[in-house]
Tab-separated table of C-alpha atoms and ligand atoms in Angstrom:
chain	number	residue	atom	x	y	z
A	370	UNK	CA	107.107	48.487	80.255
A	371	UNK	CA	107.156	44.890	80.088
A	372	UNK	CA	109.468	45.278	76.447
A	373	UNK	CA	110.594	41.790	74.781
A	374	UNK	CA	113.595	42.876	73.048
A	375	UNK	CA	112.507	40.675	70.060
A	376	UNK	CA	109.642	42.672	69.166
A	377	UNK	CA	111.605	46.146	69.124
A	378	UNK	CA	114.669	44.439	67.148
A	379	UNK	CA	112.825	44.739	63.595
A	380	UNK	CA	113.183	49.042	64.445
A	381	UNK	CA	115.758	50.619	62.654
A	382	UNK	CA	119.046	50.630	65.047
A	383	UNK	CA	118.905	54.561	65.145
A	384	UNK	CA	122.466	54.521	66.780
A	385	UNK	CA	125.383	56.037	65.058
A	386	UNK	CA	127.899	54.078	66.550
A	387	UNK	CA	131.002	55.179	65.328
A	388	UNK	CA	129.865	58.973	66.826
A	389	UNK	CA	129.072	56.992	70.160
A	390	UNK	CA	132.213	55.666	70.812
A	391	UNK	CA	133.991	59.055	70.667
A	392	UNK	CA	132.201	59.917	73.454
A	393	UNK	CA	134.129	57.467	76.083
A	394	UNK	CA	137.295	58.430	75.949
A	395	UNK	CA	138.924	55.124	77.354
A	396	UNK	CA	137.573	53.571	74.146
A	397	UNK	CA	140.796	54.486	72.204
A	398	UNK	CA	143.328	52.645	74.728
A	399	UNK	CA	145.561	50.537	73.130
A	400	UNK	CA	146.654	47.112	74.833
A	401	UNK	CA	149.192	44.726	74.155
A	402	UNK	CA	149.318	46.598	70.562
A	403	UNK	CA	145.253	46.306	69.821
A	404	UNK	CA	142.848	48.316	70.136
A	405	UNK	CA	140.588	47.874	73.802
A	406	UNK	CA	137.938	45.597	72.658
A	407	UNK	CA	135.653	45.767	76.064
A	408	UNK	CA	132.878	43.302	76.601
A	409	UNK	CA	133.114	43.667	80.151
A	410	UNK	CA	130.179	45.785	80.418
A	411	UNK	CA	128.363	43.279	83.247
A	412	UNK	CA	130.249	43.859	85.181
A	413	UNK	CA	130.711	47.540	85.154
A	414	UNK	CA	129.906	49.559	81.722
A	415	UNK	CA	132.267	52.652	80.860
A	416	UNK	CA	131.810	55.848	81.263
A	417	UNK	CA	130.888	59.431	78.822
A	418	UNK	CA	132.768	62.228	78.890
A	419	UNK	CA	129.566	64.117	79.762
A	420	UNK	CA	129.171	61.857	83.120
A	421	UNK	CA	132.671	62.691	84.011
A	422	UNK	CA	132.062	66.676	82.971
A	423	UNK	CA	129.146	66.515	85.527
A	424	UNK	CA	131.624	64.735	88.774
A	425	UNK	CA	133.855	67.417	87.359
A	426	UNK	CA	131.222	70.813	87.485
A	427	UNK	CA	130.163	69.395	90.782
A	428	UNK	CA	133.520	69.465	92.519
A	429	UNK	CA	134.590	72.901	90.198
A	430	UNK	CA	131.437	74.854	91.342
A	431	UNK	CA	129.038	72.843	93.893
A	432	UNK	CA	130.926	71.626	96.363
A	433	UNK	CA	128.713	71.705	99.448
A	434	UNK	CA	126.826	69.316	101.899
A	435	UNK	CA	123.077	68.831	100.550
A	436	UNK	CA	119.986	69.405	102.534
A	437	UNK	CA	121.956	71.549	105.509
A	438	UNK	CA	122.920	74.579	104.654
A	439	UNK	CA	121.550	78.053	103.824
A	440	UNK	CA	124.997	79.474	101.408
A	441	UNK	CA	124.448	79.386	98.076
A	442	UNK	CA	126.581	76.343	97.555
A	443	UNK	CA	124.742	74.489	99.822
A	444	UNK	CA	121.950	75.228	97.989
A	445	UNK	CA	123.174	74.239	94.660
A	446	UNK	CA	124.438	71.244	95.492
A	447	UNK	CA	121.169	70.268	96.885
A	448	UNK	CA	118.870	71.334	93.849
A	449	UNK	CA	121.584	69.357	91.715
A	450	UNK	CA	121.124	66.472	93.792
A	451	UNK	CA	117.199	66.584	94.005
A	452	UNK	CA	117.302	66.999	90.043
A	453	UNK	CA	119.052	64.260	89.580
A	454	UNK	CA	116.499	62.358	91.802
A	455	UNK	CA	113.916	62.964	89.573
A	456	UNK	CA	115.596	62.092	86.402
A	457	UNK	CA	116.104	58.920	88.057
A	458	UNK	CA	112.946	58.757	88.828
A	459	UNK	CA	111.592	59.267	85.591
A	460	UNK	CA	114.316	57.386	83.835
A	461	UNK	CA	112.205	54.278	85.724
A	462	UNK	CA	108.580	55.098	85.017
A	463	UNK	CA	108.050	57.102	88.815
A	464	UNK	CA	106.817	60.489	88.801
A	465	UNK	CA	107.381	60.594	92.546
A	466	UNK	CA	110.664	61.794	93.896
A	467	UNK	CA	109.886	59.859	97.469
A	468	UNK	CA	109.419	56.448	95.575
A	469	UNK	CA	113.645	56.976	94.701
A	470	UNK	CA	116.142	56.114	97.226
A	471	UNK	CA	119.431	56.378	96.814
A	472	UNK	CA	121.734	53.459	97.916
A	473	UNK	CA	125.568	52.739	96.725
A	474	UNK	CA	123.957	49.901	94.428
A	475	UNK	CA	121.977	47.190	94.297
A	476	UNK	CA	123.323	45.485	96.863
A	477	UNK	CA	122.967	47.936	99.119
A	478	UNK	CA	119.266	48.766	97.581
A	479	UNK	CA	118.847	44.928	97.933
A	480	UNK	CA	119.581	44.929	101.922
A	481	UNK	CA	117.945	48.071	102.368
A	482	UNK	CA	114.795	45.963	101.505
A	483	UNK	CA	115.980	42.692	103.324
A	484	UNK	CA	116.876	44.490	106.919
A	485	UNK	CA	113.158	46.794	106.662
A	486	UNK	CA	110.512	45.392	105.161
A	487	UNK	CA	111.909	41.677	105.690
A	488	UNK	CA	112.542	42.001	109.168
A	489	UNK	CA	109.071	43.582	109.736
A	490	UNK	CA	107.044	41.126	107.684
A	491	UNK	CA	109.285	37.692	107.587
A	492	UNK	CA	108.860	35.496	110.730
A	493	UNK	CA	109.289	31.973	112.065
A	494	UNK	CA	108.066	29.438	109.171
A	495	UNK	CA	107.846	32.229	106.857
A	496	UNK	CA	109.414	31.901	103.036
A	497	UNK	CA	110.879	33.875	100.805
A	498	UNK	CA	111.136	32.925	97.250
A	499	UNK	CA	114.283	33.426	94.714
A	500	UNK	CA	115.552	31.773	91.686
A	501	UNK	CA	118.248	29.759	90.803
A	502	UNK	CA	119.688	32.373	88.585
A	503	UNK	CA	120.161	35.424	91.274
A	504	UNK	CA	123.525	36.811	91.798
A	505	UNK	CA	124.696	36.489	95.044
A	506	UNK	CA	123.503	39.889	96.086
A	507	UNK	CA	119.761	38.699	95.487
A	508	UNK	CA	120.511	35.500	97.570
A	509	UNK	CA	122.806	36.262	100.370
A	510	UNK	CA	120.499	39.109	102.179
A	511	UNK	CA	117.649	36.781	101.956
A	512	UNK	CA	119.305	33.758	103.454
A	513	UNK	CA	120.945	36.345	106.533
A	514	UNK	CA	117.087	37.582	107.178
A	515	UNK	CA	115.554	33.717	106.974
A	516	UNK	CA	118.322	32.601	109.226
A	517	UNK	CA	117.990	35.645	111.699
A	518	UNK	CA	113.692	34.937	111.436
A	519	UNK	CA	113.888	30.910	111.135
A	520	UNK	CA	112.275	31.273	107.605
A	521	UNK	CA	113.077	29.487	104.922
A	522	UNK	CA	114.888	30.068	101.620
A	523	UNK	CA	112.986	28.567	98.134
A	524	UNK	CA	114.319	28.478	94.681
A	525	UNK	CA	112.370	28.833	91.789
A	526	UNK	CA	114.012	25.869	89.254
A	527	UNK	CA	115.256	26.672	86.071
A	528	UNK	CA	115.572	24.826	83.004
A	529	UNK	CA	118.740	23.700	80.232
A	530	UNK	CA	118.016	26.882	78.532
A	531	UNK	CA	118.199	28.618	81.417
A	532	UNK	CA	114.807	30.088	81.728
A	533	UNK	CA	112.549	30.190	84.909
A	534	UNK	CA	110.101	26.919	85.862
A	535	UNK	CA	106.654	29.391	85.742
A	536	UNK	CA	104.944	26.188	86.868
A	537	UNK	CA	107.250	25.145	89.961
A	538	UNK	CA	107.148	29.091	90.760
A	539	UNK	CA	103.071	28.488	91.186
A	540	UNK	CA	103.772	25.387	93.040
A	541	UNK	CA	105.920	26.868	95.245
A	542	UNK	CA	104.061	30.311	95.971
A	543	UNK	CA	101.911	29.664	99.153
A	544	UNK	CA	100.205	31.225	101.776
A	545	UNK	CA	103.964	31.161	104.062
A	546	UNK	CA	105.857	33.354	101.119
A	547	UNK	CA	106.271	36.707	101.999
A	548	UNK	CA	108.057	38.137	99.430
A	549	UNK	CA	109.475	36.692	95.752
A	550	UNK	CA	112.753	38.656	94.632
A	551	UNK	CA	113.924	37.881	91.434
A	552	UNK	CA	116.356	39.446	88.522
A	553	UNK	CA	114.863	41.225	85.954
A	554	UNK	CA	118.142	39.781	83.635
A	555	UNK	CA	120.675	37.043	84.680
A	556	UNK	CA	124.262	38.131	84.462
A	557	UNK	CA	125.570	34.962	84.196
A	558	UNK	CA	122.860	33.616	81.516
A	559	UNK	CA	121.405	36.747	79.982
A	560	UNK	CA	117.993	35.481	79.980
A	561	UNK	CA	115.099	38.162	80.405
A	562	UNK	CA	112.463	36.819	82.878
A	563	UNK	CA	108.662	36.881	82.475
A	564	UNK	CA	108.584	39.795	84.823
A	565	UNK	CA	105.089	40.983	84.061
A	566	UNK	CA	103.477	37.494	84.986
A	567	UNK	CA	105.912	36.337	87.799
A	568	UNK	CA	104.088	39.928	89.390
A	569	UNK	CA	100.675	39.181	88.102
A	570	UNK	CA	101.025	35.881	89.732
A	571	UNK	CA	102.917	36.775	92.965
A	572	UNK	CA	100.232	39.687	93.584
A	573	UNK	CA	97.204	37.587	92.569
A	574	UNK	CA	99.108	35.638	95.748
A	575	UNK	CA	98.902	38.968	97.566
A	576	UNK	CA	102.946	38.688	97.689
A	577	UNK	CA	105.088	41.477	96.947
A	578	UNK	CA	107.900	40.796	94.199
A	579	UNK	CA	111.427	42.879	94.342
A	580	UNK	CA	112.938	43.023	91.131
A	581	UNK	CA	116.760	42.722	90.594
A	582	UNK	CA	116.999	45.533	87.834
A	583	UNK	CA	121.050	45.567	88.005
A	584	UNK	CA	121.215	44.007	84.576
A	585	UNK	CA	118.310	44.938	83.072
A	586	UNK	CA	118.432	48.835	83.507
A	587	UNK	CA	121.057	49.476	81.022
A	588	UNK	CA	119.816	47.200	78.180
A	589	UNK	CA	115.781	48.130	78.063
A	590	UNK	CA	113.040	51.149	79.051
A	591	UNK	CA	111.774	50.158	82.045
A	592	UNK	CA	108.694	51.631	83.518
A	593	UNK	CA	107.679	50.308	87.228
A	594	UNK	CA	104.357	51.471	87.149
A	595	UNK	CA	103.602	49.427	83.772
A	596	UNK	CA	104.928	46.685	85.652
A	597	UNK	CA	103.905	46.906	88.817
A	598	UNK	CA	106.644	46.179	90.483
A	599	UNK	CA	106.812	46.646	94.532
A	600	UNK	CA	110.333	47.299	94.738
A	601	UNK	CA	113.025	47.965	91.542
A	602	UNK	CA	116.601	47.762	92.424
A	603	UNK	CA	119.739	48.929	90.107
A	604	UNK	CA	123.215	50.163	90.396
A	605	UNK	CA	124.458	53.473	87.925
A	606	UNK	CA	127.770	52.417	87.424
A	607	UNK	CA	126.469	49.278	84.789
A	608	UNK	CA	124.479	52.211	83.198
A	609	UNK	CA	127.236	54.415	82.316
A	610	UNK	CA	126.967	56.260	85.596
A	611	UNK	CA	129.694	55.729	88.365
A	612	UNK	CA	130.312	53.257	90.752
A	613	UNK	CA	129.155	53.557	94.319
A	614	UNK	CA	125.591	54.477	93.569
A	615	UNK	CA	122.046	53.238	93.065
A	616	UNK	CA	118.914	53.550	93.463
A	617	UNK	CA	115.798	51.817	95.471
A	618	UNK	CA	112.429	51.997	93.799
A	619	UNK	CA	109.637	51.364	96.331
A	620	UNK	CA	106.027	51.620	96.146
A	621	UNK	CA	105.611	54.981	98.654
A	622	UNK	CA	102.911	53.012	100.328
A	623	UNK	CA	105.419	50.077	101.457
A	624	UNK	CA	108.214	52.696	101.730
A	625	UNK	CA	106.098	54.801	104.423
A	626	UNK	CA	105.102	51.687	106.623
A	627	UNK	CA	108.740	50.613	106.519
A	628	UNK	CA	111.280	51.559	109.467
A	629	UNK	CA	114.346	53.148	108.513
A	630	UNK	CA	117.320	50.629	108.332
A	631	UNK	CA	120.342	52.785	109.434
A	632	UNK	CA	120.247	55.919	111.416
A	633	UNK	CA	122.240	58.954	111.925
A	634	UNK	CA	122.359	62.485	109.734
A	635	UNK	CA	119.135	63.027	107.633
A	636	UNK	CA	117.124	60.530	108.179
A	637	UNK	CA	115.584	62.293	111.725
A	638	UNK	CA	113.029	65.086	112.038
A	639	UNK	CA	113.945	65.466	115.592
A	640	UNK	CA	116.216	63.898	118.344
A	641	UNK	CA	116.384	63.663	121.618
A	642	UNK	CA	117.568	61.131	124.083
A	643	UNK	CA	114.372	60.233	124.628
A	644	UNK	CA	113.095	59.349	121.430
A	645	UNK	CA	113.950	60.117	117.349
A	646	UNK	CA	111.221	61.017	115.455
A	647	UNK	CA	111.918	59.927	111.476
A	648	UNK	CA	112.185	62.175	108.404
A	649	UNK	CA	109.668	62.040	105.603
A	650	UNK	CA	110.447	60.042	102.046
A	651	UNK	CA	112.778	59.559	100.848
A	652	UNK	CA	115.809	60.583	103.535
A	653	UNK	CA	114.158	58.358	106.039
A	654	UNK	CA	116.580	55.923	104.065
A	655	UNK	CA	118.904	57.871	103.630
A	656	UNK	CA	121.174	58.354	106.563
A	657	UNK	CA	124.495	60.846	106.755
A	658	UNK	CA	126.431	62.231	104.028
A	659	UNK	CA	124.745	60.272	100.685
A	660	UNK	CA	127.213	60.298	97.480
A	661	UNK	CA	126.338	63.415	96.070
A	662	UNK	CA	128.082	63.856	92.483
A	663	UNK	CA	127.331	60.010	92.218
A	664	UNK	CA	123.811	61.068	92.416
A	665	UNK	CA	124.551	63.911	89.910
A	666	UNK	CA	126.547	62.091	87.758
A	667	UNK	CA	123.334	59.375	87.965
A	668	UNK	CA	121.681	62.055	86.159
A	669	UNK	CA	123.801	62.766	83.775
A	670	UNK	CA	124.007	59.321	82.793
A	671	UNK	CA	120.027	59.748	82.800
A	672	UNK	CA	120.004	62.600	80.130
A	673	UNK	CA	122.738	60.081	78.211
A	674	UNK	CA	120.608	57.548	77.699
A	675	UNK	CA	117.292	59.468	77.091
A	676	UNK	CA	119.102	60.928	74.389
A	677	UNK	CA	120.129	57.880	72.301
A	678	UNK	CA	116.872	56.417	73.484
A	679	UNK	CA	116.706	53.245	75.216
A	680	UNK	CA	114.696	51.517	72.533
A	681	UNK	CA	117.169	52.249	69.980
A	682	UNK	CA	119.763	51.167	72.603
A	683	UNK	CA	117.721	48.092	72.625
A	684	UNK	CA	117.350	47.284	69.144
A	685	UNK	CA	121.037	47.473	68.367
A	686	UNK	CA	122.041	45.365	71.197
A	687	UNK	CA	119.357	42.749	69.974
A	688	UNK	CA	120.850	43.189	66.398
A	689	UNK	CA	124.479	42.402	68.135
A	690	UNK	CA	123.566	39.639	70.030
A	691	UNK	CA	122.113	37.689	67.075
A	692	UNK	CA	125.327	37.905	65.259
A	693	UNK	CA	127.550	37.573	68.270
A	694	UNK	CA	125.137	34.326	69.248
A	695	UNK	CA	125.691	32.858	65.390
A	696	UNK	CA	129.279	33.795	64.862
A	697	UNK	CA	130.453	32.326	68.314
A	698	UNK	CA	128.221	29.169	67.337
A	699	UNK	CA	130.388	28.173	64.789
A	700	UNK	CA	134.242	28.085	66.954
A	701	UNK	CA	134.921	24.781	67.472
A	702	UNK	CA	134.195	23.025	70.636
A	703	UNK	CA	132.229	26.544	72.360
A	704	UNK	CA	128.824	25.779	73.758
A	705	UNK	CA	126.771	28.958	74.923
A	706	UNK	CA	125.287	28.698	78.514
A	707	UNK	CA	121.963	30.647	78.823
A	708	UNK	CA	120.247	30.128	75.512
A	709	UNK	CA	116.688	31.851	76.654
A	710	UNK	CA	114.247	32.928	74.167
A	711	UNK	CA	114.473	36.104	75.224
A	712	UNK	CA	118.046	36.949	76.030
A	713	UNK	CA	119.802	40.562	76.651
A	714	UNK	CA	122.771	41.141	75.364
A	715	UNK	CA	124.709	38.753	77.448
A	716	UNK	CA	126.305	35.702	76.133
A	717	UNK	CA	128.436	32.970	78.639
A	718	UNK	CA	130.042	30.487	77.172
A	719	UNK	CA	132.607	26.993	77.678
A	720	UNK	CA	135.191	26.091	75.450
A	721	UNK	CA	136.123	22.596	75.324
A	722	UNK	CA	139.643	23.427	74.405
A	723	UNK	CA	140.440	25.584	77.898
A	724	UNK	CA	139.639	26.567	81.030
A	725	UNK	CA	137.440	29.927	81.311
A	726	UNK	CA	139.861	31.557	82.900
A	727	UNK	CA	143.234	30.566	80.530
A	728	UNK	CA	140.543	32.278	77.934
A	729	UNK	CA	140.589	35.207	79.772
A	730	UNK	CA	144.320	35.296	79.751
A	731	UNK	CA	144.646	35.133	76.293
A	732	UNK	CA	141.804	37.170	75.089
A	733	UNK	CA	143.190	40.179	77.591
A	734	UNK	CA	146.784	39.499	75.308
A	735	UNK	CA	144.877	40.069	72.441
A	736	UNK	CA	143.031	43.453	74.221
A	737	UNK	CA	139.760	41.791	74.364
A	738	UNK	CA	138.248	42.428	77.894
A	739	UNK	CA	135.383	39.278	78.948
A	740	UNK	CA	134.492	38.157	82.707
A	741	UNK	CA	135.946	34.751	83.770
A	742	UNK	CA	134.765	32.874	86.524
A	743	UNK	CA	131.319	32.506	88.392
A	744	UNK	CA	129.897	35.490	88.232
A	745	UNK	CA	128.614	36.179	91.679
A	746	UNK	CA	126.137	33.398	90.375
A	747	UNK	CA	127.442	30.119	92.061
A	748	UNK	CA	124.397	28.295	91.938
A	749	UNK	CA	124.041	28.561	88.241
A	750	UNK	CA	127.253	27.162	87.474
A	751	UNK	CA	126.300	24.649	89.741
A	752	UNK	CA	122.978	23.974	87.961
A	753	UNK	CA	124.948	23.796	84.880
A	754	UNK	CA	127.492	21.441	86.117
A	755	UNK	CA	130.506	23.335	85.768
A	756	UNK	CA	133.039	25.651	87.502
A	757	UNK	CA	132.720	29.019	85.745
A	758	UNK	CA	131.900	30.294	82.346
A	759	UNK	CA	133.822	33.330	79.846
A	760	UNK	CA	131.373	35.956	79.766
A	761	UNK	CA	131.330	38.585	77.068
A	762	UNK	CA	128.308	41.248	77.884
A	763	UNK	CA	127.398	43.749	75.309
A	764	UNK	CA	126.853	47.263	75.588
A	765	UNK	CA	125.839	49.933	73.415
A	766	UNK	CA	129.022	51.173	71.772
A	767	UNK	CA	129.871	47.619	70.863
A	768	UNK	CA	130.758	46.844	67.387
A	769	UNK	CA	130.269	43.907	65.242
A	770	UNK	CA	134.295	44.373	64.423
A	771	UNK	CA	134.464	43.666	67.855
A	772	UNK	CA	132.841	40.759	68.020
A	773	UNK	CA	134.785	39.649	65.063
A	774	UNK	CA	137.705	40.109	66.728
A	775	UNK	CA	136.122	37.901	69.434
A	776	UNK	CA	135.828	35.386	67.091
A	777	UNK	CA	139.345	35.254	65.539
A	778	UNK	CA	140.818	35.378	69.247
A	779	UNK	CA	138.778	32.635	70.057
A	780	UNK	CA	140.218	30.555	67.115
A	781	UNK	CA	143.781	31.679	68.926
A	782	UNK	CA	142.696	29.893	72.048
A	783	UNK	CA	141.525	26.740	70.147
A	784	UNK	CA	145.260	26.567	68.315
A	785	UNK	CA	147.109	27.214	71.533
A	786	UNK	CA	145.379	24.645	73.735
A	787	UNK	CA	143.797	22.181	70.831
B	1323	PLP	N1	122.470	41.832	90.605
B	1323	PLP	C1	122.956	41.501	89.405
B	1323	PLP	C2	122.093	40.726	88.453
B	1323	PLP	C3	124.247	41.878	89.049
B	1323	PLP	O1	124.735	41.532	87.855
B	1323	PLP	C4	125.021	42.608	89.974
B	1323	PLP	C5	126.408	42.980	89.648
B	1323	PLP	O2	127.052	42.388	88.824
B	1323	PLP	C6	124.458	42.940	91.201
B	1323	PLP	C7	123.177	42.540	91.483
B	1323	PLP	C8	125.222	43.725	92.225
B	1323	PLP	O3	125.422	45.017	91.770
B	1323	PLP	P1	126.336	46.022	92.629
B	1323	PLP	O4	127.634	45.294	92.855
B	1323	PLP	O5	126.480	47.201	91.740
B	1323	PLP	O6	125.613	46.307	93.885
């Protein structure tokens, strides 16, 4: 579903925080003598006791290789793994288990589609069509298949507030693009792009779009079938899952006329030196050993959210974000990079008084943890005309306390370099 967070802000926040936060244990560290204030959830959000009870269960009575064997834990493990498939799957608007890939992230998710479906469909002349505000993992695999093909790269503009050109993206959508990929939300700005009509307008082009959902997937519901989407990529461990796993959404029709990537384990109905015959959706992409209690701890983190509810998620985020976007407005000398209408709860900023990453020093001696630097974005600093932003990203057991203390530490930096 296309949401703007705006228009489900006015609900009720229906999330008791205080009971939230007792469910993430590293919550109560203490640092330097304060409590861990963490706003590094960009980068990677923490994780729920019940996310680390399911890595736990699967190691304490699952233990097996999926898909291989006929013992019982073999079994297990692999309806475990096919469950959490499906929660996945419906966690993103598909009822169809084949549409879900599982990757390490979406980086990997992000290649997956680069090395298949560009490779088959990009050639000499071709284009493929970005934005200025990808992270690098929405940029780099695009410029290694145009320089492999001899296509070319194009970048969708954006503007001071850092929201996508709509009109350059027409201008620059032609019969040569093959495919547009483009965030769903910046990391580096936090702005929410006009998804639904960068598709409508891509496929009225007869282009597919892949949609960068890293940033997106842990702020908003997302349903790819509302949207339309070709291809939806996102990584668990910035949705309260763990690290080293993701997930591919494909259309099955593009997924079936696309050849696998990697081979090995799996992904092969039958081999012989002759010739390899390829394995059905989705393990045709999903060669040797996959992460298995990543995928099961993917669920977990599934049933998590589902049960706070994603819109309720939303609306408090929204609700922290306006007062996190009004109380940093008034520290001295701090402009906010990324000021989108529609924003997710993401908010970079420069301080005239110091350098980003001298504010990252001093808010981690106050326990405050923010992102420093670039943000995998480097074109958007360069857009923006300078050499990295602080970052503080919001999640859902965020306080405004926390911000507050933000605020006050911010003050700190102002009296120590001022
Ligand atoms: N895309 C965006 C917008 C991101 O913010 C990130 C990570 O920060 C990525 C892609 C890459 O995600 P991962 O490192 O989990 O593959």
């Amino acid at each position: 579903m296309a949401i703007r967070i705006s228009d489900i802000a006015a609900e009720e926040a229906l999330l008791d925080v205080e009971a939230i936060r007792a469910d993430f244990p590293i919550l109560d560290l203490v640092r330097n003598g304060n409590p861990l204030v963490y706003l590094d959830n960009g980068a990677t959000s923490q994780t729920p006791r019940c996310v680390m009870d399911a890595i736990e269960h699967y190691y304490a009575a699952r233990n097996a290789n999926v898909h291989r064997g006929v013992h019982y834990l073999s079994q297990a493990a692999t309806h475990d793994f096919e469950e959490a498939r499906k929660k996945a799957g419906r966690f993103i608007g598909t009822p169809l288990a084949c549409e879900v890939i599982f990757t390490r992230g979406t980086t990997e998710a992000i290649n997956l589609v680069a090395q298949s479906y560009g490779r088959t469909h990009v050639g000499a002349g071709d284009e493929v069509l970005i934005s200025y505000m990808e992270h690098h993992s929405n940029i780099v695999p695009w410029q290694m298949l145009c320089e492999e093909k001899g296509a070319h790269l194009k970048v969708i503009p954006i503007n001071d507030a850092g929201e996508l050109d709509m009109d350059a993206f027409e201008r620059l959508l032609n019969e040569r693009t093959k495919i547009v990929a483009v965030t769903h939300v910046s990391n580096a700005l936090g702005t929410i792009t006009p998804i639904k009509e960068i598709i409508r307008i891509a496929h009225s082009a007869g282009v597919p779009v892949l949609l960068d959902g890293a940033q997106a997937i842990p702020h908003m519901p997302i349903n790819v079938y509302e949207l339309g989407c070709d291809f939806y990529a996102f990584s668990a461990h910035k949705m309260y899952g763990p690290t080293g796993m993701g997930v591919l959404y494909g259309k099955a029709r593009l997924l079936d006329a696309m050849p696998p990537w990697q081979g090995g384990g799996d992904m092969i109905m039958s081999v012989t030196f002759e010739k390899t015959t390829y394995n059905t959706l989705p393990y045709k992409f999903e060669a040797g050993t996959p992460n298995i209690e990543g995928a099961i701890a993917l669920g977990a983190a599934v049933d998590y959210l589902e049960r706070l509810g994603m819109n309720a998620i939303a609306a408090h985020e929204h609700q922290l974000l306006t007062y996190a976007t009004r109380a940093l407005q008034e520290v001295p000398g701090l402009t906010i990079i990324g000021t989108a209408k529609e924003k997710a709860a993401v908010i970079s900023f420069v301080l005239e008084s110091a350098h980003p990453h001298d504010i990252g020093q001093l808010l981690d001696d106050a326990g405050i943890a923010v992102r420093a630097g670039h943000h995998c974005a480097q074109p958007v600093m360069q857009r923006f005309g300078i050499p990295a932003t602080t970052r503080a990203s919001l999640a859902l057991y965020n306080t405004r306390e926390e911000i507050d203390a933000l605020v006050a530490a911010l003050h700190n930096v102002n009296k120590v370099f001022g």
